[in-house]
């Protein structure tokens, strides 16, 4: 979970800094300045290509060493994880999408709600790291269910009290919302043993895309009752995701090496032979 959180934080950090960097590039170079983004794109493509060659070689050696078929996949349990990711993504993406529109209608300038959106995402970075570390200590199910349940009151406070206080409530919401991000990714990989690529694609692709499909629904609701009220209603989805997370079986969160901990075998004191006791003496 900790390793997956570090991986996920890279993408979330780039997502948070992307708008700030883009504004700086556009201000300095204009629309043609977007060509500059080809440089990091091509560079990271080359780095990933070289890295994945090493990963593929390691995977092939692992398969030859194991010499056995992968355990069966648990698709029904995986579907529950996907729905949890979808609901969480629906809430988070809806809030990010409508915060600029909402605060623009309230009369705030772009610097205010731009900084607010960035803070929410960066708070999610901290939540992802904390959630991964806590999942390795307390268990993934505890982290997912508790943080998603706590998202509901945080969202109600954020939507119910707009203004400067939103920098605090928004940061709390972002932290709690993304705390289960890497944990759900690891759970999907454990439910699809031997197929981490498919599991990652399902969570990072299907889960987030389906969550994004809920944003227009939130928009239609906001047209009827207002953006603030629509965001408050999303708290129901957070609670629903938390309750659904409680139904995910334990095998999605158990570590595969629990029976091979180094502490179980290392540094064990040697057993000294004692005197031989006759059987009759033991019976007495």
Short mmCIF file of C-alpha atoms in Angstrom, two decimals:
data_model
loop_
_atom_site.label_atom_id
_atom_site.label_comp_id
_atom_site.label_asym_id
_atom_site.label_seq_id
_atom_site.Cartn_x
_atom_site.Cartn_y
_atom_site.Cartn_z
CA UNK A 1 0.00 0.00 0.00
CA UNK A 2 2.81 2.41 0.82
CA UNK A 3 4.57 1.69 -2.47
CA UNK A 4 1.34 2.13 -4.42
CA UNK A 5 0.69 5.42 -2.64
CA UNK A 6 4.09 6.73 -3.75
CA UNK A 7 3.26 5.76 -7.33
CA UNK A 8 -0.16 7.38 -7.21
CA UNK A 9 1.20 10.57 -5.65
CA UNK A 10 3.32 11.18 -8.73
CA UNK A 11 0.28 11.45 -10.94
CA UNK A 12 -1.75 13.45 -8.45
CA UNK A 13 1.07 15.94 -7.94
CA UNK A 14 1.40 16.46 -11.67
CA UNK A 15 -2.36 16.88 -11.92
CA UNK A 16 -2.20 19.56 -9.23
CA UNK A 17 0.79 21.45 -10.64
CA UNK A 18 -0.30 21.13 -14.27
CA UNK A 19 -2.65 24.15 -14.30
CA UNK A 20 -0.09 26.36 -12.56
CA UNK A 21 2.68 25.40 -14.98
CA UNK A 22 0.36 25.81 -17.97
CA UNK A 23 -0.61 29.32 -16.91
CA UNK A 24 3.06 30.28 -16.57
CA UNK A 25 3.92 28.83 -20.00
CA UNK A 26 0.97 30.51 -21.70
CA UNK A 27 1.77 33.83 -20.07
CA UNK A 28 5.39 33.68 -21.23
CA UNK A 29 5.09 32.08 -24.67
CA UNK A 30 1.43 32.23 -25.68
CA UNK A 31 -0.51 29.37 -27.26
CA UNK A 32 2.56 28.20 -29.17
CA UNK A 33 4.20 27.61 -25.84
CA UNK A 34 2.14 24.46 -25.45
CA UNK A 35 4.63 22.84 -27.84
CA UNK A 36 7.07 22.92 -24.93
CA UNK A 37 5.07 20.14 -23.26
CA UNK A 38 6.31 17.78 -25.97
CA UNK A 39 9.70 17.78 -24.25
CA UNK A 40 8.66 16.23 -20.90
CA UNK A 41 6.19 13.98 -22.71
CA UNK A 42 8.81 12.48 -25.02
CA UNK A 43 11.37 12.31 -22.22
CA UNK A 44 9.16 10.34 -19.87
CA UNK A 45 8.14 8.04 -22.73
CA UNK A 46 11.79 7.10 -23.21
CA UNK A 47 12.30 6.63 -19.47
CA UNK A 48 9.21 4.41 -19.20
CA UNK A 49 10.31 2.34 -22.19
CA UNK A 50 13.72 1.63 -20.67
CA UNK A 51 12.21 0.92 -17.25
CA UNK A 52 9.57 -1.47 -18.56
CA UNK A 53 12.21 -3.51 -20.37
CA UNK A 54 13.75 -4.24 -16.99
CA UNK A 55 10.32 -4.96 -15.48
CA UNK A 56 9.48 -7.40 -18.29
CA UNK A 57 12.74 -9.30 -17.77
CA UNK A 58 12.07 -9.57 -14.05
CA UNK A 59 8.52 -10.78 -14.71
CA UNK A 60 9.67 -13.48 -17.10
CA UNK A 61 12.23 -14.77 -14.61
CA UNK A 62 9.55 -14.78 -11.92
CA UNK A 63 7.18 -16.82 -14.09
CA UNK A 64 9.89 -19.35 -14.90
CA UNK A 65 10.73 -19.66 -11.23
CA UNK A 66 7.11 -20.09 -10.13
CA UNK A 67 6.15 -22.49 -12.90
CA UNK A 68 2.49 -22.45 -11.85
CA UNK A 69 -0.70 -20.86 -13.08
CA UNK A 70 -2.00 -17.73 -11.43
CA UNK A 71 -4.72 -18.15 -8.78
CA UNK A 72 -8.30 -17.58 -9.80
CA UNK A 73 -9.60 -14.04 -10.17
CA UNK A 74 -12.43 -12.73 -7.98
CA UNK A 75 -14.48 -10.67 -10.42
CA UNK A 76 -17.55 -10.15 -8.21
CA UNK A 77 -15.42 -8.77 -5.40
CA UNK A 78 -13.53 -6.65 -7.91
CA UNK A 79 -16.83 -5.17 -9.09
CA UNK A 80 -17.43 -3.87 -5.55
CA UNK A 81 -14.04 -2.17 -5.55
CA UNK A 82 -14.81 -0.61 -8.94
CA UNK A 83 -18.11 0.80 -7.67
CA UNK A 84 -16.35 2.26 -4.62
CA UNK A 85 -13.79 3.92 -6.90
CA UNK A 86 -16.57 5.16 -9.18
CA UNK A 87 -18.52 6.78 -6.32
CA UNK A 88 -15.40 8.33 -4.81
CA UNK A 89 -14.32 9.65 -8.20
CA UNK A 90 -17.81 11.02 -8.88
CA UNK A 91 -17.72 13.10 -5.70
CA UNK A 92 -14.15 14.32 -6.08
CA UNK A 93 -14.34 15.22 -9.76
CA UNK A 94 -17.68 16.96 -9.34
CA UNK A 95 -16.31 19.17 -6.60
CA UNK A 96 -13.20 20.09 -8.61
CA UNK A 97 -15.28 20.77 -11.70
CA UNK A 98 -17.81 23.08 -10.06
CA UNK A 99 -15.70 24.91 -7.48
CA UNK A 100 -14.42 27.45 -10.08
CA UNK A 101 -17.93 27.97 -11.48
CA UNK A 102 -19.48 28.29 -8.04
CA UNK A 103 -16.95 30.75 -6.66
CA UNK A 104 -17.04 32.77 -9.86
CA UNK A 105 -20.79 33.15 -9.39
CA UNK A 106 -20.16 34.18 -5.77
CA UNK A 107 -17.93 37.02 -6.99
CA UNK A 108 -14.49 35.66 -6.12
CA UNK A 109 -11.58 36.22 -8.51
CA UNK A 110 -9.69 33.54 -10.40
CA UNK A 111 -6.71 33.64 -8.09
CA UNK A 112 -8.93 32.64 -5.16
CA UNK A 113 -10.67 29.61 -6.63
CA UNK A 114 -7.62 28.61 -8.65
CA UNK A 115 -5.58 28.39 -5.47
CA UNK A 116 -8.46 26.61 -3.74
CA UNK A 117 -8.66 23.91 -6.42
CA UNK A 118 -4.91 23.38 -6.31
CA UNK A 119 -4.96 23.12 -2.51
CA UNK A 120 -7.67 20.46 -2.62
CA UNK A 121 -5.63 18.35 -5.03
CA UNK A 122 -2.38 18.81 -3.09
CA UNK A 123 -4.18 17.83 0.10
CA UNK A 124 -5.16 14.67 -1.74
CA UNK A 125 -1.44 13.98 -2.27
CA UNK A 126 -0.90 14.01 1.47
CA UNK A 127 -3.98 11.87 1.98
CA UNK A 128 -2.74 9.28 -0.50
CA UNK A 129 0.59 8.93 1.30
CA UNK A 130 -1.04 8.76 4.72
CA UNK A 131 -3.69 6.30 3.54
CA UNK A 132 -1.13 3.92 2.07
CA UNK A 133 0.95 3.92 5.24
CA UNK A 134 -2.10 3.45 7.48
CA UNK A 135 -3.41 0.61 5.32
CA UNK A 136 -0.20 -1.34 5.94
CA UNK A 137 -0.70 -0.86 9.68
CA UNK A 138 -4.47 -0.93 10.22
CA UNK A 139 -5.76 -2.72 7.14
CA UNK A 140 -7.13 -1.52 3.82
CA UNK A 141 -10.80 -1.97 4.63
CA UNK A 142 -10.53 0.24 7.72
CA UNK A 143 -8.85 3.01 5.75
CA UNK A 144 -11.31 2.93 2.84
CA UNK A 145 -14.48 2.78 4.92
CA UNK A 146 -13.44 5.30 7.57
CA UNK A 147 -12.03 7.94 5.23
CA UNK A 148 -14.96 7.77 2.82
CA UNK A 149 -17.42 8.02 5.69
CA UNK A 150 -15.53 11.03 7.07
CA UNK A 151 -15.69 12.64 3.62
CA UNK A 152 -19.42 13.22 4.07
CA UNK A 153 -19.24 15.74 6.95
CA UNK A 154 -16.17 17.36 5.38
CA UNK A 155 -18.10 17.86 2.15
CA UNK A 156 -21.12 19.24 4.00
CA UNK A 157 -18.94 21.80 5.76
CA UNK A 158 -17.20 22.76 2.53
CA UNK A 159 -20.42 23.24 0.57
CA UNK A 160 -22.40 24.72 3.46
CA UNK A 161 -19.90 27.44 4.40
CA UNK A 162 -18.28 28.96 1.28
CA UNK A 163 -15.58 31.57 1.64
CA UNK A 164 -12.08 31.69 3.09
CA UNK A 165 -12.88 28.83 5.47
CA UNK A 166 -13.07 26.63 2.36
CA UNK A 167 -9.27 26.49 2.30
CA UNK A 168 -9.47 24.49 5.51
CA UNK A 169 -12.56 22.39 4.82
CA UNK A 170 -11.49 21.80 1.22
CA UNK A 171 -8.07 20.58 2.34
CA UNK A 172 -9.69 18.19 4.82
CA UNK A 173 -12.02 16.88 2.12
CA UNK A 174 -9.18 16.39 -0.38
CA UNK A 175 -7.09 14.59 2.22
CA UNK A 176 -9.87 12.17 3.15
CA UNK A 177 -11.12 11.62 -0.39
CA UNK A 178 -7.75 10.51 -1.77
CA UNK A 179 -6.64 8.57 1.32
CA UNK A 180 -8.09 5.37 -0.17
CA UNK A 181 -6.78 5.97 -3.68
CA UNK A 182 -3.78 3.64 -3.60
CA UNK A 183 -5.54 1.17 -1.27
CA UNK A 184 -8.25 0.42 -3.83
CA UNK A 185 -5.57 -0.05 -6.49
CA UNK A 186 -3.75 -2.63 -4.37
CA UNK A 187 -7.04 -4.36 -3.53
CA UNK A 188 -7.82 -4.74 -7.23
CA UNK A 189 -4.39 -6.22 -7.89
CA UNK A 190 -4.90 -8.77 -5.11
CA UNK A 191 -8.28 -9.76 -6.50
CA UNK A 192 -6.67 -10.31 -9.92
CA UNK A 193 -3.49 -12.17 -8.92
CA UNK A 194 -0.90 -12.39 -11.65
CA UNK A 195 -2.57 -9.66 -13.71
CA UNK A 196 -1.51 -6.34 -12.16
CA UNK A 197 -1.71 -4.54 -15.49
CA UNK A 198 -5.37 -5.39 -16.00
CA UNK A 199 -6.20 -4.55 -12.39
CA UNK A 200 -4.45 -1.18 -12.60
CA UNK A 201 -6.14 -0.40 -15.91
CA UNK A 202 -9.54 -1.20 -14.48
CA UNK A 203 -9.09 1.02 -11.43
CA UNK A 204 -7.16 3.90 -12.98
CA UNK A 205 -9.15 3.77 -16.21
CA UNK A 206 -12.63 2.31 -15.83
CA UNK A 207 -13.14 3.46 -12.24
CA UNK A 208 -12.22 7.08 -12.86
CA UNK A 209 -13.94 7.31 -16.24
CA UNK A 210 -17.22 5.99 -14.89
CA UNK A 211 -16.87 8.40 -11.98
CA UNK A 212 -16.44 11.23 -14.45
CA UNK A 213 -19.71 10.26 -16.10
CA UNK A 214 -21.44 11.30 -12.89
CA UNK A 215 -20.24 14.91 -13.23
CA UNK A 216 -22.93 15.83 -15.81
CA UNK A 217 -25.54 14.39 -13.45
CA UNK A 218 -24.23 16.66 -10.73
CA UNK A 219 -24.36 19.56 -13.18
CA UNK A 220 -27.98 18.87 -14.07
CA UNK A 221 -28.79 18.72 -10.38
CA UNK A 222 -26.94 21.99 -9.79
CA UNK A 223 -29.06 23.70 -12.45
CA UNK A 224 -32.14 22.82 -10.44
CA UNK A 225 -31.11 23.35 -6.82
CA UNK A 226 -27.85 25.31 -7.03
CA UNK A 227 -24.22 24.24 -6.99
CA UNK A 228 -23.85 24.39 -3.21
CA UNK A 229 -26.87 22.19 -2.61
CA UNK A 230 -25.80 19.77 -5.33
CA UNK A 231 -22.37 19.36 -3.75
CA UNK A 232 -23.93 18.74 -0.36
CA UNK A 233 -26.09 15.98 -1.82
CA UNK A 234 -22.94 14.20 -2.99
CA UNK A 235 -22.25 13.29 0.64
CA UNK A 236 -24.77 10.49 0.19
CA UNK A 237 -22.45 8.92 -2.39
CA UNK A 238 -19.51 9.04 0.03
CA UNK A 239 -21.52 7.26 2.72
CA UNK A 240 -22.74 4.70 0.17
CA UNK A 241 -19.14 4.02 -0.92
CA UNK A 242 -18.08 3.56 2.71
CA UNK A 243 -20.87 1.05 3.37
CA UNK A 244 -20.06 -0.85 0.18
CA UNK A 245 -16.39 -0.98 1.17
CA UNK A 246 -17.38 -2.88 4.31
CA UNK A 247 -18.71 -5.72 2.12
CA UNK A 248 -15.41 -6.24 0.30
CA UNK A 249 -13.95 -9.56 1.51
CA UNK A 250 -10.79 -9.76 3.57
CA UNK A 251 -8.78 -11.44 0.81
CA UNK A 252 -8.69 -8.12 -1.05
CA UNK A 253 -6.66 -6.58 1.76
CA UNK A 254 -4.63 -9.46 3.22
CA UNK A 255 -0.95 -9.42 2.46
CA UNK A 256 0.31 -12.42 0.58
CA UNK A 257 3.39 -12.77 2.78
CA UNK A 258 1.77 -12.79 6.22
CA UNK A 259 3.00 -16.32 6.85
CA UNK A 260 6.58 -15.51 5.85
CA UNK A 261 7.50 -12.56 8.01
CA UNK A 262 11.22 -12.31 8.74
CA UNK A 263 10.50 -11.88 12.44
CA UNK A 264 8.96 -15.36 12.55
CA UNK A 265 12.20 -17.08 11.58
CA UNK A 266 15.08 -14.70 12.05
CA UNK A 267 17.05 -14.27 15.24
CA UNK A 268 15.40 -17.29 16.90
CA UNK A 269 17.37 -18.59 19.89
CA UNK A 270 18.86 -22.02 19.51
CA UNK A 271 17.14 -24.83 21.41
CA UNK A 272 19.54 -26.55 23.76
CA UNK A 273 19.04 -30.28 24.22
CA UNK A 274 17.94 -31.22 27.70
CA UNK A 275 18.02 -34.44 29.63
CA UNK A 276 16.02 -37.36 28.29
CA UNK A 277 12.97 -37.96 30.47
CA UNK A 278 11.51 -41.49 30.52
CA UNK A 279 7.95 -41.87 29.34
CA UNK A 280 6.85 -43.25 32.71
CA UNK A 281 8.12 -40.10 34.44
CA UNK A 282 6.10 -37.89 32.04
CA UNK A 283 2.95 -39.92 32.74
CA UNK A 284 3.46 -39.46 36.49
#
